[in-house]
XYZ file of N, CA and C in Angstrom:
873
model
N 96.240 47.043 -90.609
C 96.348 47.405 -88.994
C 96.515 46.487 -88.053
N 96.499 45.072 -88.038
C 96.979 44.430 -87.328
C 98.685 43.990 -86.597
N 98.919 44.492 -88.255
C 100.688 44.893 -88.387
C 100.858 46.013 -87.205
N 100.072 47.031 -87.415
C 100.303 48.118 -86.815
C 100.319 48.008 -84.796
N 98.829 46.983 -85.155
C 98.374 47.089 -83.377
C 99.688 46.450 -82.499
N 100.585 45.158 -83.581
C 101.613 44.448 -83.012
C 102.478 45.204 -82.779
N 102.965 46.656 -83.531
C 104.125 47.072 -82.965
C 104.376 47.405 -81.602
N 105.939 47.427 -80.975
C 106.052 47.202 -79.876
C 105.700 48.960 -79.567
N 105.438 48.766 -78.405
C 105.363 49.981 -77.728
C 105.645 50.662 -75.853
N 106.107 51.509 -75.745
C 107.055 51.337 -74.362
C 105.833 51.159 -73.030
N 106.565 50.615 -72.261
C 105.365 50.127 -71.059
C 105.863 51.478 -70.043
N 104.557 51.704 -69.334
C 104.723 53.193 -68.387
C 104.134 52.907 -67.115
N 104.170 51.806 -67.026
C 103.469 51.093 -65.464
C 104.389 50.020 -64.995
N 105.567 50.043 -64.770
C 106.302 49.111 -64.589
C 106.622 49.473 -62.439
N 106.751 50.240 -62.313
C 106.728 51.012 -60.848
C 105.287 51.966 -60.508
N 105.357 51.958 -58.659
C 103.959 52.537 -58.078
C 103.980 54.109 -58.721
N 105.101 54.442 -58.582
C 106.109 55.885 -59.003
C 104.942 56.151 -60.391
N 105.463 55.840 -60.886
C 105.093 56.074 -62.312
C 103.638 56.001 -62.835
N 103.025 54.959 -62.083
C 101.578 54.990 -62.006
C 100.839 55.519 -61.437
N 101.514 56.261 -60.021
C 100.992 57.255 -59.371
C 100.897 59.470 -60.203
N 102.291 59.020 -60.761
C 102.387 60.291 -61.597
C 101.363 60.094 -62.755
N 101.331 58.998 -63.794
C 99.939 58.997 -64.805
C 98.767 59.364 -63.962
N 98.601 59.080 -62.880
C 96.981 59.354 -61.684
C 97.314 60.757 -62.016
N 97.668 61.254 -61.638
C 98.180 62.507 -60.578
C 97.669 63.223 -62.145
N 98.634 63.010 -63.141
C 98.059 64.144 -64.162
C 97.255 64.066 -65.010
N 96.268 62.854 -64.979
C 95.320 62.694 -65.631
C 93.900 63.466 -64.670
N 94.149 63.079 -63.519
C 93.275 63.899 -62.116
C 93.395 65.312 -62.539
N 94.161 65.903 -62.841
C 94.538 67.356 -62.544
C 94.011 67.714 -64.428
N 93.877 67.312 -65.618
C 93.761 67.309 -66.573
C 92.505 67.418 -66.875
N 91.563 65.925 -66.245
C 90.347 66.158 -66.342
C 89.265 67.278 -65.676
N 90.098 67.384 -64.473
C 89.588 68.515 -63.730
C 89.510 69.900 -64.339
N 90.322 70.184 -65.553
C 90.707 71.524 -65.758
C 89.964 71.314 -67.148
N 89.725 70.430 -68.232
C 89.273 69.965 -69.339
C 87.250 70.557 -68.609
N 86.878 69.427 -67.550
C 85.467 69.672 -67.066
C 85.219 71.266 -66.676
N 86.454 71.373 -65.817
C 86.003 72.957 -65.647
C 86.039 73.624 -66.642
N 86.738 73.948 -67.340
C 86.895 75.194 -68.203
C 86.035 75.119 -69.529
N 86.227 73.592 -69.879
C 85.645 73.312 -71.385
C 83.922 73.376 -71.212
N 83.308 72.262 -70.263
C 82.128 72.126 -69.726
C 81.452 71.153 -71.230
N 82.518 70.314 -71.727
C 81.960 69.199 -73.025
C 80.867 68.718 -73.082
N 79.867 69.170 -71.956
C 78.409 68.370 -72.148
C 77.600 69.279 -71.395
N 76.452 69.194 -72.308
C 74.997 70.670 -71.100
C 74.944 69.668 -69.568
N 74.919 70.880 -68.699
C 74.250 70.011 -67.803
C 73.260 71.009 -67.158
N 72.668 69.978 -66.119
C 71.359 70.883 -65.429
C 71.537 71.286 -63.974
N 72.262 72.358 -64.057
C 72.828 72.931 -62.836
C 71.851 72.840 -61.433
N 70.306 73.169 -61.933
C 69.537 72.790 -60.773
C 69.481 71.241 -60.365
N 70.588 70.404 -60.581
C 70.064 69.319 -59.950
C 71.333 69.105 -58.954
N 72.052 69.775 -59.677
C 73.697 69.627 -58.866
C 73.763 70.456 -57.432
N 74.110 69.174 -56.413
C 74.448 69.414 -54.566
C 75.170 69.755 -54.804
N 76.203 70.261 -55.652
C 77.494 71.119 -55.071
C 78.105 72.059 -55.809
N 78.746 72.734 -56.146
C 79.403 73.769 -57.053
C 79.561 72.536 -58.140
N 79.606 73.605 -59.344
C 80.378 73.086 -60.661
C 81.947 72.580 -59.984
N 82.718 73.783 -59.129
C 84.067 73.753 -59.347
C 84.009 72.314 -58.541
N 83.647 72.033 -57.659
C 83.538 71.268 -56.681
C 83.215 69.516 -57.636
N 82.264 69.043 -58.483
C 81.872 68.059 -59.305
C 83.038 67.820 -60.311
N 83.335 68.915 -60.806
C 84.434 68.880 -61.677
C 85.819 67.742 -60.557
N 85.965 68.374 -59.912
C 87.112 68.084 -59.066
C 86.838 66.549 -58.313
N 85.991 66.424 -58.275
C 85.473 64.991 -57.958
C 85.439 64.495 -58.785
N 85.087 64.626 -60.399
C 85.240 63.544 -61.757
C 86.927 63.329 -62.027
N 87.497 64.386 -61.569
C 89.333 64.202 -61.619
C 89.564 63.179 -61.154
N 89.438 63.706 -59.647
C 89.855 62.911 -58.523
C 89.194 61.074 -58.676
N 87.820 60.966 -59.247
C 87.789 59.395 -59.570
C 88.739 59.045 -60.733
N 88.675 59.769 -61.897
C 89.366 59.458 -62.575
C 91.074 58.431 -62.297
N 91.777 59.296 -61.484
C 92.982 58.996 -60.470
C 92.970 57.519 -59.701
N 91.639 58.186 -59.285
C 91.429 56.265 -58.482
C 91.242 55.169 -58.932
N 90.657 55.328 -59.845
C 90.245 54.282 -61.017
C 91.136 53.931 -61.628
N 92.372 54.557 -62.261
C 93.648 54.006 -63.214
C 94.209 53.703 -61.728
N 94.554 54.691 -60.571
C 95.510 53.732 -59.718
C 95.212 52.043 -59.149
N 93.695 52.413 -58.717
C 93.109 50.526 -58.387
C 93.159 49.941 -59.656
N 93.339 50.196 -61.038
C 92.800 48.826 -61.659
C 94.451 48.751 -61.779
N 95.526 49.897 -62.402
C 96.539 49.145 -63.293
C 97.384 48.717 -61.433
N 97.463 49.120 -60.301
C 97.998 48.254 -59.542
C 97.489 47.166 -59.009
N 96.107 47.292 -59.373
C 95.716 45.255 -58.875
C 96.159 44.758 -60.483
N 96.016 45.264 -61.703
C 96.784 43.876 -62.516
C 97.860 43.828 -62.357
N 98.800 44.803 -62.121
C 99.937 44.104 -61.869
C 100.850 43.178 -60.983
N 99.333 43.205 -60.186
C 99.730 41.872 -59.161
C 98.991 40.566 -59.477
N 97.784 40.877 -60.174
C 96.862 39.800 -60.588
C 97.567 39.061 -61.551
N 97.803 39.949 -62.784
C 98.109 39.361 -64.429
C 99.560 39.644 -64.214
N 100.523 39.843 -63.669
C 101.522 40.344 -63.813
C 102.577 39.699 -65.141
N 101.831 38.535 -65.738
C 102.562 38.070 -66.958
C 102.077 38.660 -68.417
N 101.017 39.223 -68.368
C 100.574 40.323 -69.044
C 101.043 41.688 -69.262
N 101.314 42.363 -67.805
C 101.481 43.640 -67.590
C 102.895 43.549 -67.283
N 103.676 43.644 -68.368
C 105.205 43.568 -68.329
C 105.893 44.092 -69.959
N 107.163 44.687 -69.669
C 107.610 45.494 -70.643
C 107.775 44.758 -72.058
N 108.390 43.371 -71.675
C 108.950 42.356 -72.732
C 107.392 41.771 -73.697
N 107.112 42.367 -74.736
C 105.832 42.084 -75.727
C 104.810 42.884 -75.294
N 105.307 44.298 -74.915
C 104.461 45.523 -74.402
C 103.823 46.217 -75.940
N 102.753 45.646 -76.594
C 102.272 46.642 -77.649
C 101.698 47.544 -77.786
N 101.086 48.133 -79.256
C 100.086 49.568 -79.538
C 98.912 49.063 -78.979
N 98.588 47.520 -79.507
C 97.267 46.653 -79.466
C 97.025 46.965 -77.709
N 97.484 46.724 -77.306
C 97.941 46.069 -75.409
C 97.492 47.418 -74.960
N 97.998 48.409 -75.445
C 98.008 50.140 -74.771
C 97.168 50.789 -75.010
N 96.126 50.358 -76.215
C 94.930 50.332 -76.405
C 93.559 49.888 -75.544
N 94.095 48.804 -75.624
C 92.884 47.988 -75.068
C 92.812 48.109 -73.513
N 94.207 48.229 -73.263
C 94.440 49.059 -71.495
C 93.299 50.390 -71.445
N 93.221 51.060 -72.124
C 93.001 52.545 -72.069
C 91.203 51.949 -72.614
N 90.946 51.386 -73.336
C 89.408 51.044 -73.092
C 88.895 50.662 -72.324
N 90.079 49.790 -71.700
C 89.146 49.094 -70.424
C 88.987 50.007 -69.298
N 90.153 51.053 -69.095
C 90.252 52.206 -68.560
C 89.067 52.755 -68.464
N 88.996 53.352 -69.408
C 87.471 54.407 -70.156
C 86.165 53.559 -69.780
N 85.780 52.119 -69.344
C 85.020 51.684 -69.651
C 84.655 51.477 -67.782
N 85.931 51.698 -67.293
C 85.600 51.834 -65.756
C 85.315 52.654 -65.682
N 85.718 53.707 -66.111
C 85.472 55.129 -65.410
C 84.468 55.588 -65.927
N 83.781 54.926 -66.602
C 82.365 55.371 -67.266
C 81.012 55.012 -66.443
N 81.197 53.451 -66.019
C 81.100 52.909 -64.751
C 80.878 53.503 -63.747
N 82.335 54.084 -63.312
C 82.403 54.678 -61.699
C 81.735 55.627 -61.856
N 81.443 56.757 -62.976
C 81.060 57.963 -63.063
C 79.198 57.677 -63.014
N 79.262 56.885 -63.058
C 77.183 56.439 -63.328
C 76.773 56.079 -61.817
N 77.831 55.772 -60.896
C 77.850 55.527 -59.375
C 78.452 56.963 -58.928
N 78.628 57.554 -58.770
C 79.153 59.070 -58.655
C 77.963 60.073 -59.130
N 77.190 59.365 -59.605
C 75.887 59.971 -59.642
C 74.972 60.526 -58.862
N 75.441 59.804 -57.519
C 74.046 59.444 -56.820
C 74.667 60.598 -55.371
N 75.868 60.652 -55.960
C 76.452 61.375 -54.689
C 76.564 63.256 -55.060
N 76.639 63.066 -56.412
C 76.967 65.127 -57.156
C 75.138 64.773 -57.935
N 74.265 64.465 -57.964
C 73.359 64.834 -58.779
C 71.697 64.437 -57.585
N 70.725 65.242 -57.607
C 69.601 65.410 -57.039
C 68.866 65.113 -57.885
N 68.895 63.241 -58.505
C 67.723 63.249 -59.926
C 67.256 61.986 -59.558
N 66.098 61.290 -58.894
C 65.508 60.016 -58.598
C 65.674 59.299 -59.676
N 66.370 59.671 -60.844
C 66.465 58.738 -62.019
C 68.109 58.450 -62.022
N 68.686 58.778 -61.283
C 70.228 58.266 -61.187
C 70.505 57.195 -61.486
N 69.989 56.208 -60.521
C 70.432 54.540 -61.132
C 69.458 54.091 -62.618
N 69.037 54.727 -63.057
C 68.630 54.080 -64.152
C 69.525 53.860 -65.473
N 69.474 52.480 -66.350
C 70.018 52.306 -67.206
C 69.983 53.522 -68.541
N 69.746 54.218 -67.952
C 69.651 55.468 -69.770
C 70.852 56.111 -69.025
N 70.971 56.407 -67.617
C 72.421 57.196 -67.123
C 73.637 56.541 -67.151
N 73.432 55.056 -67.259
C 75.094 54.311 -66.937
C 74.926 54.419 -68.621
N 74.131 54.316 -69.348
C 74.556 54.040 -71.052
C 75.386 55.355 -71.628
N 74.846 56.501 -70.720
C 75.232 58.052 -71.035
C 76.039 58.041 -70.351
N 76.492 57.508 -69.252
C 77.910 57.925 -68.573
C 78.891 57.391 -69.669
N 78.825 56.050 -69.964
C 79.535 55.103 -70.627
C 80.147 56.063 -71.365
N 78.696 56.207 -72.493
C 79.444 56.759 -74.020
C 80.277 58.372 -73.884
N 79.529 58.713 -72.931
C 80.276 60.357 -72.572
C 81.661 60.026 -72.438
N 82.136 58.899 -71.731
C 83.135 58.915 -71.570
C 84.518 58.534 -72.303
N 83.609 57.169 -73.324
C 84.118 56.812 -74.705
C 84.621 57.977 -76.115
N 83.285 58.782 -75.587
C 83.524 59.882 -76.538
C 84.900 61.389 -76.302
N 84.555 61.167 -75.109
C 85.884 62.194 -74.852
C 87.197 61.588 -74.607
N 87.011 60.602 -73.775
C 88.730 60.243 -73.531
C 89.188 59.216 -74.842
N 88.414 58.385 -75.336
C 89.076 57.814 -76.587
C 89.740 58.652 -77.854
N 89.124 59.819 -77.732
C 89.631 60.645 -78.767
C 91.169 60.923 -78.743
N 91.463 61.400 -76.949
C 92.673 62.066 -77.047
C 93.014 60.594 -76.660
N 92.792 59.587 -76.545
C 93.403 58.517 -75.888
C 94.503 57.788 -77.511
N 93.767 57.688 -77.817
C 94.403 57.680 -79.482
C 95.295 58.423 -79.794
N 95.221 59.774 -79.959
C 96.013 61.363 -80.447
C 97.218 60.997 -79.513
N 97.235 60.849 -78.182
C 97.958 60.713 -77.437
C 99.223 59.125 -77.883
N 98.728 58.231 -78.191
C 99.061 56.846 -78.811
C 99.922 57.498 -79.628
N 99.050 57.616 -81.084
C 99.372 57.818 -81.772
C 101.056 58.780 -82.437
N 100.390 60.102 -81.613
C 101.701 61.002 -81.436
C 102.778 60.419 -80.663
N 102.361 59.326 -79.578
C 103.985 59.210 -78.707
C 104.577 58.052 -79.674
N 103.759 57.010 -80.354
C 104.642 56.532 -80.832
C 105.131 56.807 -82.137
N 104.666 57.894 -82.701
C 105.184 58.116 -84.026
C 106.330 59.426 -83.878
N 106.250 59.644 -82.352
C 107.559 60.555 -81.965
C 108.786 59.612 -81.360
N 108.235 58.517 -80.737
C 109.562 57.806 -80.558
C 109.910 56.868 -81.433
N 109.326 56.439 -82.407
C 109.643 56.082 -83.910
C 110.966 56.325 -84.372
N 110.543 57.773 -84.635
C 111.196 58.788 -85.343
C 112.636 58.844 -84.600
N 112.696 59.053 -83.364
C 113.636 59.557 -82.474
C 114.700 58.336 -82.614
N 113.975 57.048 -82.261
C 114.531 56.046 -82.610
C 115.466 55.263 -83.683
N 115.218 55.649 -85.144
C 115.042 55.156 -86.346
C 116.948 56.434 -86.476
N 116.427 57.656 -85.947
C 117.198 58.611 -85.897
C 118.958 58.063 -85.235
N 118.355 57.818 -84.418
C 119.540 57.811 -82.994
C 120.319 56.258 -83.884
N 119.210 55.431 -84.169
C 120.010 53.929 -84.617
C 120.744 54.539 -86.027
N 120.254 55.182 -86.627
C 121.339 55.706 -87.957
C 122.443 56.242 -87.687
N 122.521 57.288 -86.661
C 123.698 58.029 -85.970
C 124.729 56.748 -85.461
N 124.403 55.827 -84.387
C 125.198 54.676 -83.880
C 125.491 53.715 -84.789
N 124.601 53.441 -85.708
C 125.737 52.583 -86.639
C 126.744 53.368 -87.287
N 126.723 54.479 -88.107
C 127.584 54.563 -89.008
C 128.876 54.619 -87.468
N 128.480 55.309 -86.145
C 129.774 55.440 -85.196
C 130.830 54.133 -85.015
N 129.258 52.947 -84.851
C 130.000 51.681 -85.696
C 130.674 51.041 -86.604
N 130.211 51.729 -87.540
C 131.384 51.730 -88.852
C 132.322 52.552 -89.002
N 132.299 53.343 -87.729
C 134.041 54.169 -87.922
C 134.810 53.462 -87.319
N 136.194 53.401 -87.857
C 137.348 53.215 -87.488
C 137.536 53.875 -86.047
N 137.371 52.882 -84.461
C 137.401 53.537 -83.571
C 139.544 53.276 -83.515
N 139.953 54.461 -82.416
C 141.218 54.387 -82.060
C 141.696 53.599 -80.758
N 140.163 53.186 -80.216
C 140.147 52.485 -78.869
C 140.091 50.977 -78.979
N 141.388 50.389 -78.029
C 141.471 49.236 -78.807
C 140.588 48.191 -77.535
N 140.320 46.904 -78.060
C 139.864 45.736 -77.296
C 140.418 45.550 -76.279
N 139.919 45.902 -75.268
C 140.599 45.206 -73.868
C 141.541 44.263 -73.296
N 142.569 44.101 -73.029
C 143.087 42.716 -72.910
C 143.064 42.409 -71.347
N 142.984 43.304 -70.947
C 142.624 43.212 -68.980
C 142.335 42.425 -67.747
N 142.938 41.638 -67.328
C 141.837 41.357 -66.564
C 140.770 41.669 -65.996
N 139.431 40.697 -65.590
C 138.565 41.432 -65.059
C 137.992 40.104 -64.009
N 137.741 40.500 -62.852
C 137.702 39.548 -61.492
C 136.194 40.198 -61.506
N 135.194 39.500 -61.242
C 133.950 39.703 -60.714
C 133.767 38.862 -59.682
N 133.807 39.465 -58.570
C 133.201 38.733 -57.124
C 131.639 38.546 -56.532
N 131.751 37.921 -56.458
C 130.220 37.492 -55.731
C 130.251 37.021 -54.183
N 129.002 36.783 -53.254
C 128.851 36.759 -51.706
C 129.563 35.633 -51.700
N 129.427 34.678 -52.560
C 130.180 33.591 -52.763
C 131.262 32.994 -53.101
N 132.511 32.868 -52.777
C 133.785 32.892 -53.119
C 133.900 31.872 -54.428
N 133.137 30.389 -54.450
C 132.844 29.829 -55.768
C 132.390 30.361 -56.947
N 131.259 31.442 -57.126
C 130.885 32.026 -57.940
C 131.678 33.418 -58.484
N 133.297 33.134 -57.725
C 133.371 34.433 -58.464
C 134.056 34.076 -59.598
N 134.415 35.255 -60.997
C 134.620 35.105 -62.674
C 136.104 35.568 -62.846
N 136.779 34.929 -63.497
C 138.068 35.786 -63.845
C 137.961 35.447 -65.383
N 137.746 36.895 -66.450
C 137.870 36.544 -67.457
C 138.627 38.065 -68.114
N 139.101 37.610 -69.538
C 139.639 39.166 -69.846
C 138.492 39.960 -70.619
N 138.547 41.228 -70.945
C 137.435 42.184 -71.021
C 136.802 41.952 -72.620
N 138.037 41.435 -72.950
C 137.161 41.692 -74.328
C 136.612 40.570 -74.921
N 136.679 39.425 -74.154
C 135.772 38.202 -74.035
C 134.225 37.825 -73.480
N 134.202 39.211 -72.785
C 132.800 39.077 -72.228
C 131.748 40.116 -72.945
N 130.886 39.404 -72.959
C 130.010 39.815 -74.050
C 128.596 40.702 -73.447
N 127.902 40.092 -72.334
C 127.127 41.168 -71.880
C 126.662 40.002 -70.729
N 125.935 40.386 -69.299
C 125.759 39.746 -68.836
C 123.821 40.204 -68.548
N 123.187 39.030 -67.827
C 121.886 39.138 -67.860
C 121.365 38.861 -66.501
N 120.614 39.755 -66.068
C 119.907 39.657 -64.762
C 118.927 38.146 -64.635
N 119.007 37.415 -63.328
C 117.530 36.239 -63.690
C 117.556 35.885 -62.606
N 116.677 36.463 -61.915
C 116.303 36.216 -60.680
C 117.522 36.877 -59.405
N 117.874 35.672 -58.734
C 119.144 36.071 -57.808
C 120.160 35.871 -58.267
N 120.689 35.231 -59.948
C 121.500 35.100 -60.248
C 121.228 36.082 -61.589
N 122.648 36.019 -61.964
C 123.319 36.396 -63.032
C 124.067 35.716 -64.413
N 123.439 36.041 -65.041
C 124.193 34.943 -66.233
C 125.275 35.732 -67.098
N 126.022 35.136 -67.629
C 127.314 35.535 -68.313
C 128.012 35.315 -69.332
N 127.959 36.081 -70.807
C 128.038 35.392 -71.870
C 129.543 35.836 -72.195
N 130.757 34.619 -72.613
C 131.730 34.794 -71.953
C 132.644 33.890 -73.365
N 133.940 34.222 -74.059
C 134.346 33.857 -74.988
C 135.092 32.675 -73.926
N 135.267 31.111 -74.125
C 135.527 30.026 -73.489
C 137.084 30.124 -73.840
N 137.680 29.025 -73.809
C 139.344 28.873 -73.734
C 139.196 28.487 -75.548
N 138.187 27.310 -75.701
C 138.276 27.522 -77.120
C 137.757 27.778 -78.046
N 137.127 29.671 -77.625
C 137.132 30.427 -78.742
C 135.738 30.028 -78.904
N 134.629 29.675 -78.325
C 133.580 29.838 -78.346
C 132.705 30.517 -77.243
N 131.303 31.249 -77.663
C 130.815 31.791 -76.739
C 129.816 30.460 -75.617
N 130.138 30.804 -74.468
C 129.891 30.434 -73.270
C 128.924 31.094 -72.316
N 127.833 29.841 -71.858
C 127.206 30.707 -70.831
C 127.236 30.476 -69.227
N 127.992 31.346 -68.413
C 127.986 31.153 -66.918
C 126.862 31.672 -65.918
N 126.637 30.783 -64.865
C 125.584 31.402 -64.399
C 126.254 31.832 -63.078
N 125.955 32.653 -62.191
C 126.496 32.803 -60.784
C 125.470 33.551 -60.174
N 125.279 33.415 -58.391
C 124.800 33.806 -57.553
C 125.074 35.126 -57.603
N 124.455 35.972 -58.128
C 125.088 37.365 -57.690
C 123.395 38.483 -58.041
N 123.962 39.794 -57.979
C 122.959 40.698 -58.476
C 123.227 41.700 -59.296
N 122.410 41.926 -60.172
C 123.434 43.134 -61.262
C 123.954 44.168 -61.148
N 123.593 44.874 -59.772
C 123.890 46.009 -59.415
C 125.435 46.056 -59.141
N 125.587 44.191 -58.015
C 126.960 43.984 -57.529
C 127.984 44.135 -58.823
N 127.580 43.491 -59.621
C 128.167 43.810 -60.748
C 128.512 44.533 -61.718
N 127.521 45.711 -61.811
C 127.709 46.737 -62.393
C 128.654 47.697 -61.877
N 128.922 47.756 -60.580
C 129.542 48.308 -59.505
C 131.119 47.938 -60.156
N 131.244 46.391 -60.108
C 132.685 46.071 -60.696
C 133.156 46.732 -61.890
N 132.315 46.869 -62.783
C 132.310 47.031 -64.026
C 132.720 48.614 -64.342
N 132.836 49.474 -63.129
C 132.553 50.829 -63.320
C 133.946 51.174 -63.773
N 134.816 50.706 -63.971
C 136.042 51.255 -64.789
C 136.269 50.873 -65.808
N 135.211 50.784 -66.784
C 135.234 49.866 -68.022
C 134.215 50.403 -68.428
N 134.718 51.668 -69.323
C 134.038 52.614 -70.203
C 133.226 52.400 -70.832
N 133.590 51.047 -71.836
C 132.797 50.226 -72.796
C 131.727 49.423 -72.323
N 131.773 49.190 -70.955
C 131.235 47.614 -70.538
C 129.987 48.578 -69.985
N 128.961 49.032 -70.177
C 127.799 49.464 -69.117
C 126.266 48.526 -69.150
N 125.520 49.443 -68.398
C 124.019 49.254 -68.365
C 123.509 49.766 -69.009
N 122.380 48.865 -70.121
C 121.691 49.306 -71.261
C 119.780 48.861 -70.250
N 120.014 48.284 -69.704
C 118.474 47.936 -70.022
C 118.529 47.735 -68.146
N 117.165 47.342 -67.160
C 117.500 47.188 -65.648
C 118.066 45.669 -65.583
N 117.895 44.841 -66.984
C 118.471 43.382 -66.791
C 119.612 43.030 -67.492
N 120.308 44.218 -67.789
C 120.856 43.647 -69.145
C 122.334 45.019 -69.152
N 123.815 43.878 -69.123
C 124.945 44.623 -69.150
C 125.746 44.283 -70.325
N 126.440 45.130 -71.098
C 126.823 45.003 -72.508
C 128.022 45.516 -72.569
N 128.837 44.672 -73.252
C 130.391 45.456 -73.734
C 129.651 45.683 -74.882
N 129.794 47.459 -75.341
C 129.602 47.865 -76.449
C 131.223 47.442 -77.714
N 131.963 47.062 -77.522
C 133.047 46.646 -78.056
C 132.326 45.657 -79.326
N 131.465 45.063 -78.531
C 130.933 43.923 -79.218
C 129.998 44.064 -80.463
N 129.390 45.177 -80.128
C 128.195 45.055 -80.669
C 128.442 46.161 -82.660
N 127.579 44.948 -83.301
C 127.732 45.533 -84.564
C 126.667 46.219 -85.523
N 125.645 46.015 -84.583
C 124.650 46.602 -85.168
C 123.456 47.278 -83.631
N 122.611 48.475 -84.984
C 121.939 48.724 -83.674
C 120.328 49.047 -84.227
N 119.185 48.544 -83.608
C 117.873 48.763 -84.614
C 117.128 49.030 -83.690
N 116.568 50.487 -83.958
C 115.230 50.943 -82.686
C 113.986 50.685 -83.260
N 112.856 50.737 -81.993
C 111.697 51.026 -82.343
C 111.174 51.997 -81.569
N 109.667 51.722 -81.755
C 109.171 52.686 -80.463
C 109.211 52.518 -79.267
N 109.944 51.326 -78.877
C 110.005 51.106 -77.550
C 111.544 50.777 -76.767
N 111.998 51.138 -77.716
C 113.290 51.314 -77.669
C 114.647 50.860 -78.366
N 115.414 50.052 -77.762
C 116.494 49.478 -78.912
C 116.582 47.820 -78.904
N 117.805 47.619 -79.930
C 117.886 46.290 -80.013
C 119.556 46.348 -80.663
N 120.226 45.642 -79.529
C 121.302 45.712 -79.792
C 122.292 44.438 -80.591
N 122.707 43.961 -81.960
C 123.234 42.938 -82.215
C 124.778 42.803 -82.012
N 125.008 41.460 -80.777
C 126.472 41.675 -80.751
C 127.555 40.386 -82.303
N 128.743 40.836 -82.220
C 129.454 40.136 -82.716
C 129.121 38.469 -83.127
N 128.853 38.489 -84.028
C 129.549 36.875 -84.232
C 128.279 35.937 -83.724
N 126.985 36.714 -83.151
C 125.713 35.854 -82.049
C 124.945 36.165 -83.018
N 123.630 35.859 -82.737
C 122.379 35.554 -82.764
C 121.782 36.622 -81.466
N 122.632 36.937 -80.827
C 121.972 37.626 -79.031
C 121.743 39.450 -79.670
N 120.130 39.623 -78.989
C 119.995 40.773 -79.348
C 119.625 41.204 -77.705
N 120.724 42.262 -77.395
C 120.160 42.843 -76.078
C 119.524 44.524 -76.374
N 118.555 44.173 -75.510
C 118.013 45.428 -75.279
C 117.779 46.548 -74.605
N 117.630 47.818 -75.059
C 118.088 48.808 -74.417
C 116.852 49.569 -74.011
N 116.728 49.954 -72.437
C 115.678 50.964 -72.452
C 115.804 52.306 -72.843
N 114.911 52.883 -72.667
C 114.861 55.055 -72.990
C 115.874 55.368 -71.868
N 115.427 54.561 -70.719
C 115.838 55.492 -69.484
C 117.304 55.258 -69.588
N 118.249 54.293 -70.515
C 119.584 54.531 -70.683
C 120.058 54.944 -71.936
N 119.191 55.454 -72.529
C 119.299 55.995 -73.920
C 120.662 57.062 -73.652
N 120.228 58.153 -73.176
C 121.629 59.129 -72.671
C 122.967 58.492 -72.854
N 122.866 57.666 -71.819
C 123.637 56.945 -71.144
C 124.589 56.360 -72.432
N 124.178 55.579 -73.221
C 124.390 54.956 -74.252
C 124.900 55.617 -75.340
N 123.984 56.671 -75.735
C 124.721 57.912 -76.699
C 125.919 58.582 -76.103
N 125.931 58.962 -75.151
C 127.498 58.903 -74.708
C 128.499 58.103 -74.820
N 128.187 57.391 -74.727
C 129.247 56.255 -74.644
C 129.557 55.925 -75.969
N 128.531 55.624 -77.054
C 128.751 54.987 -78.713
C 130.300 56.450 -78.984
N 130.109 57.993 -78.394
C 130.216 58.724 -79.410
C 132.045 58.869 -78.748
N 132.247 58.151 -77.824
C 133.594 58.349 -77.064
C 134.751 57.407 -77.752
């Protein structure tokens, strides 16, 4: 179990857009589930609103709690909330925390939607939390496990296919053309042969290049630039492409591909470097690998 919980898992909370998308989907899902299924017994005589409105309020509450918690977490514990190092265990812990907060929020919502003098009792606090966990944990665990199995299977299949393509002799020749990477400052201009370039990595306001030097060794060169600017200057080189928001790689130096539920890792020739591939860039990588 410990090994399974430590397995890499996709991080879906890197942007406000993705957080809002998750919140909207769950708002609608909770509303429809409550209104259509009616999972718990209700005393309709205590309702201050119609059951439709109460179900809608329950759904909106879930969306608000999720949005607020994920947004604040990205700010206050940014080192924890990042793609690197995100695992199944962290994903499950996140949703357990959210279910606890939603249960507590449902307890306070009772005062608005139920006409009951015991709304603020400990009994109802425990009831709301338990009910939230009973329903929420069931769907959360199924969703996480099903998504993990699907992504892992897809990654394994893609990795096998790409590794076969890597082993297959290609007619494409390693480029000897000279590449000039210009930067805002002229002193940061880089000139190298395309075959000597391994990968580039974004590091804040700088970009780190791994290039073969005059002695045949791989050296690190850091210049003040942006990865987007560097990417534009590589557009004419089909074997050099962006595979992650922080990485550009030369596919002619890839010797193997390994996949997991979070994404892929590219191992490069004569190095121990592992270049990550985000799932967003998988279609681009798949097309390039087959050329």
